[in-house]
Amino acid sequence: MINLLIFGPPGSGKGTQSEKLINKYGFIHISTGDIFRKAFRTKTKLGIEARGYIEKGELVPDHVVIGMMSEELEKHTTSKGFIFDGFPRTTIQAEALDRILDKNNNEITLMISLEVEEKELITRLVKRAEISGRCDDQNISVIKNRLDVYKKTTQALIDYYKEANKYIAVEGTGSIDEIYSRIDKIVNKLF
Ligand code: B4P
């Protein structure tokens, strides 16, 4: 079973590239951001709790995210493999994910980290704000806070997976298809 982490700062193309990977390889796509946005729309307790953090560009607390992920993974016990997109975002989440996967004799195969300059990330998110209706894309100060949270908290996970020999960086600028082709070459070799 292949379990990938698609990693990178907000706007690096995690969601975009995950979609292309699931189409080719049939992975189950687990995007914490998508789960939260669905929970907003259906106004569940989780959605109401998460929204307050997301609209400020802060991380949802670890215990909320980890509880939600454990439930999500239990729904897919027969999966061929997962793509984790936007999870983990803290070391506590990474350790919890290792424990959850280990219970089923499983592990993360590889973290694919998309590298994109900050100026380009801001341009992409401001552009997406025009069409997405996402509360966290609408305001430049919230976008900048998300990038700061990434640098202060989430980026440290690169070292976590480097130490486990599970890290690979991919140049995340260029056309969507060019980036996908870089990623696909890496994923193909895992089978
Ligand atoms: P996410 O939904 O993960 O939002 P994101 O980091 O902005 O990434 P997203 O997947 O949307 O964007 P992508 O990089 O694909 O999280 C939202 C919020 O939820 C977080 O800020 C946090 O509050 C909360 N949250 C989620 N997970 C959490 C966790 N584990 N713990 C705590 N809180 C959590 O970029 C896409 C944009 O770039 C698109 O507009 C796309 O069209 C464009 N793009 C992609 N590739 C491009 C290319 N090659 N060229 C030009 N544009 C490109």
Coordinates of C-alpha atoms and ligand atoms in Angstrom, one line a residue:
M1 CA 0.0 0.0 0.0
I2 CA 1.4 3.4 -1.0
N3 CA 0.5 6.4 1.2
L4 CA 1.6 9.8 0.0
L5 CA 1.8 13.1 1.7
I6 CA 1.4 16.0 -0.7
F7 CA 2.9 18.9 1.1
G8 CA 3.6 22.6 0.7
P9 CA 2.5 26.1 1.7
P10 CA -1.0 27.4 1.0
G11 CA -1.3 27.9 -2.8
S12 CA 1.5 25.5 -3.7
G13 CA -0.9 23.3 -5.7
K14 CA -1.5 20.4 -3.3
G15 CA -5.2 20.1 -4.1
T16 CA -4.6 20.5 -7.9
Q17 CA -1.9 17.9 -8.1
S18 CA -3.7 15.5 -5.7
E19 CA -6.7 15.4 -8.1
K20 CA -4.5 14.4 -11.0
L21 CA -2.8 11.6 -8.9
I22 CA -6.1 10.1 -7.8
N23 CA -7.3 10.0 -11.4
K24 CA -4.3 8.0 -12.4
Y25 CA -3.6 5.8 -9.4
G26 CA -6.9 5.5 -7.6
F27 CA -5.7 6.7 -4.3
I28 CA -8.2 7.8 -1.7
H29 CA -7.8 11.6 -1.4
I30 CA -7.9 12.9 2.2
S31 CA -7.9 16.7 2.2
T32 CA -8.5 18.2 5.7
G33 CA -9.3 21.6 4.1
D34 CA -12.0 20.0 1.9
I35 CA -13.5 18.1 4.9
F36 CA -13.7 21.4 6.9
R37 CA -15.3 23.2 4.0
K38 CA -17.9 20.5 3.6
A39 CA -18.6 20.7 7.3
F40 CA -19.1 24.5 7.0
R41 CA -21.7 24.0 4.3
T42 CA -23.6 21.4 6.3
K43 CA -23.2 23.4 9.5
T44 CA -22.0 20.5 11.6
K45 CA -20.5 21.1 15.1
L46 CA -17.1 20.4 13.5
G47 CA -17.7 23.0 10.8
I48 CA -18.8 25.7 13.2
E49 CA -15.8 25.1 15.4
A50 CA -13.3 25.0 12.5
R51 CA -14.6 28.0 10.7
G52 CA -13.5 30.4 13.5
Y53 CA -9.8 29.3 13.0
I54 CA -9.9 29.0 9.2
E55 CA -11.3 32.5 8.6
K56 CA -8.4 34.0 10.6
G57 CA -5.8 31.8 8.8
E58 CA -5.0 29.9 12.0
L59 CA -4.7 26.1 12.3
V60 CA -7.6 24.2 13.7
P61 CA -6.5 22.7 17.1
D62 CA -4.6 19.3 16.8
H63 CA -7.1 17.3 18.9
V64 CA -10.0 18.3 16.6
V65 CA -8.1 17.5 13.4
I66 CA -6.7 14.2 14.7
G67 CA -10.1 13.0 16.0
M68 CA -11.6 13.8 12.6
M69 CA -8.8 12.1 10.7
S70 CA -9.0 8.9 12.7
E71 CA -12.8 8.7 11.9
E72 CA -12.1 9.4 8.2
L73 CA -9.5 6.7 7.9
E74 CA -11.7 4.1 9.5
K75 CA -14.2 4.6 6.6
H76 CA -11.6 3.4 4.1
T77 CA -10.1 0.2 5.5
T78 CA -9.9 -1.5 2.0
S79 CA -8.2 1.4 0.3
K80 CA -5.3 0.8 -2.2
G81 CA -3.5 3.8 -0.7
F82 CA -4.1 7.4 0.5
I83 CA -3.0 10.8 -0.6
F84 CA -2.9 13.1 2.5
D85 CA -3.3 16.7 1.4
G86 CA -3.0 19.4 4.1
F87 CA -2.5 16.8 6.8
P88 CA -0.3 16.6 8.9
R89 CA 0.5 20.3 9.5
T90 CA 2.1 20.0 13.0
T91 CA 4.5 17.5 14.5
I92 CA 1.8 16.3 16.9
Q93 CA -0.4 15.5 13.9
A94 CA 2.5 13.7 12.1
E95 CA 3.1 11.5 15.2
A96 CA -0.6 10.8 15.5
L97 CA -0.8 9.8 11.8
D98 CA 2.1 7.4 12.2
R99 CA 0.3 5.8 15.2
I100 CA -3.0 5.5 13.3
L101 CA -1.3 3.9 10.3
D102 CA 0.8 1.6 12.4
K103 CA -2.3 0.1 14.0
N104 CA -3.0 -1.4 10.5
N105 CA 0.7 -2.2 9.8
N106 CA 0.9 0.7 7.5
E107 CA 3.1 3.8 7.1
I108 CA 3.7 6.9 5.1
T109 CA 5.7 6.0 2.0
L110 CA 6.8 9.5 0.9
M111 CA 6.3 13.2 1.4
I112 CA 6.3 15.1 -1.9
S113 CA 7.0 18.7 -1.0
L114 CA 6.0 21.4 -3.6
E115 CA 8.4 24.3 -3.6
V116 CA 7.0 27.7 -4.7
E117 CA 8.2 31.2 -4.0
E118 CA 6.1 33.3 -1.6
K119 CA 5.3 36.0 -4.2
E120 CA 3.8 33.4 -6.6
L121 CA 1.8 31.8 -3.7
I122 CA 0.2 35.2 -2.9
T123 CA -0.6 35.8 -6.6
R124 CA -2.3 32.4 -6.9
L125 CA -4.4 32.8 -3.7
V126 CA -5.5 36.4 -4.6
K127 CA -6.5 35.0 -8.0
R128 CA -8.4 32.1 -6.5
A129 CA -10.3 34.6 -4.2
E130 CA -12.0 36.0 -7.3
I131 CA -13.8 32.7 -8.0
S132 CA -13.5 30.4 -4.9
G133 CA -15.7 32.2 -2.4
R134 CA -13.3 30.7 0.2
C135 CA -13.4 32.8 3.4
D136 CA -9.6 32.4 3.9
D137 CA -8.7 33.7 0.4
Q138 CA -10.6 36.9 0.6
N139 CA -8.3 39.0 2.7
I140 CA -4.6 39.6 2.1
S141 CA -3.8 39.8 5.8
V142 CA -5.4 36.3 6.3
I143 CA -3.4 34.9 3.3
K144 CA -0.2 36.4 4.8
N145 CA -1.0 34.9 8.2
R146 CA -1.5 31.4 6.6
L147 CA 1.9 31.7 5.1
D148 CA 3.4 32.8 8.4
V149 CA 1.7 29.8 10.2
Y150 CA 3.2 27.6 7.5
K151 CA 6.7 28.9 8.1
K152 CA 6.5 28.9 11.9
T153 CA 4.7 25.6 12.5
T154 CA 4.2 23.4 9.4
Q155 CA 7.5 23.7 7.6
A156 CA 9.2 21.9 10.4
L157 CA 7.6 18.7 9.1
I158 CA 10.1 18.7 6.3
D159 CA 12.8 17.7 8.8
Y160 CA 10.5 15.1 10.4
Y161 CA 10.2 13.2 7.1
K162 CA 13.8 13.9 6.0
E163 CA 15.0 12.1 9.2
A164 CA 12.8 9.2 8.2
N165 CA 14.2 9.2 4.7
K166 CA 10.7 9.9 3.3
Y167 CA 11.1 13.4 1.8
I168 CA 11.4 14.5 -1.7
A169 CA 11.2 18.1 -3.0
V170 CA 9.5 19.0 -6.3
E171 CA 9.8 22.4 -8.1
G172 CA 6.2 23.6 -7.9
T173 CA 6.3 26.4 -10.5
G174 CA 5.5 26.0 -14.2
S175 CA 2.3 24.7 -15.8
I176 CA 0.1 22.3 -13.8
D177 CA 0.9 19.5 -16.3
E178 CA 4.7 20.1 -16.1
I179 CA 4.6 19.9 -12.3
Y180 CA 2.4 16.8 -12.5
S181 CA 4.9 15.1 -14.8
R182 CA 7.7 15.7 -12.3
I183 CA 5.5 14.2 -9.5
D184 CA 4.3 11.3 -11.7
K185 CA 7.9 10.2 -12.5
I186 CA 8.5 9.9 -8.7
V187 CA 5.2 8.1 -7.9
N188 CA 5.6 5.7 -10.8
K189 CA 8.8 4.3 -9.3
L190 CA 7.1 3.5 -6.0
F191 CA 5.1 0.6 -7.5
Ligands
B4P1 P1 -6.3 23.8 2.8 O1 -7.6 23.5 2.2 O2 -5.3 22.7 2.9 O3 -5.8 25.1 2.0 P2 -4.4 25.5 1.4 O4 -3.2 25.3 2.3 O5 -4.6 26.9 0.9 O6 -4.2 24.6 0.2 P3 -5.1 24.3 -1.1 O7 -5.0 22.8 -1.3 O8 -6.4 24.9 -1.1 O9 -4.4 25.1 -2.2 P4 -3.3 24.6 -3.2 O10 -2.0 24.4 -2.5 O11 -3.9 23.4 -4.0 O12 -6.5 24.4 4.3 C1 -7.4 25.5 4.6 C2 -7.4 25.8 6.0 O13 -7.9 24.7 6.8 C3 -6.0 26.0 6.7 O14 -5.5 27.3 6.5 C4 -6.3 25.7 8.2 O15 -6.9 26.7 8.8 C5 -7.3 24.5 8.1 N1 -6.6 23.2 8.1 C6 -6.5 22.3 7.0 N2 -5.8 21.3 7.4 C7 -5.4 21.4 8.7 C8 -4.7 20.7 9.6 N3 -4.1 19.5 9.2 N4 -4.5 21.2 10.8 C9 -5.0 22.3 11.2 N5 -5.8 23.1 10.4 C10 -6.0 22.7 9.1 O16 -3.3 25.8 -4.2 C11 -4.3 26.0 -5.2 C12 -4.3 27.3 -5.9 O17 -3.1 27.5 -6.8 C13 -5.5 27.2 -6.9 O18 -6.1 28.4 -7.1 C14 -4.8 26.6 -8.2 O19 -5.6 26.9 -9.3 C15 -3.5 27.4 -8.1 N6 -2.5 26.6 -8.8 C16 -2.1 25.3 -8.6 N7 -1.1 25.0 -9.4 C17 -0.8 26.1 -10.1 C18 0.2 26.3 -11.1 N8 1.1 25.4 -11.5 N9 0.3 27.6 -11.6 C19 -0.6 28.5 -11.3 N10 -1.6 28.3 -10.3 C20 -1.7 27.1 -9.8

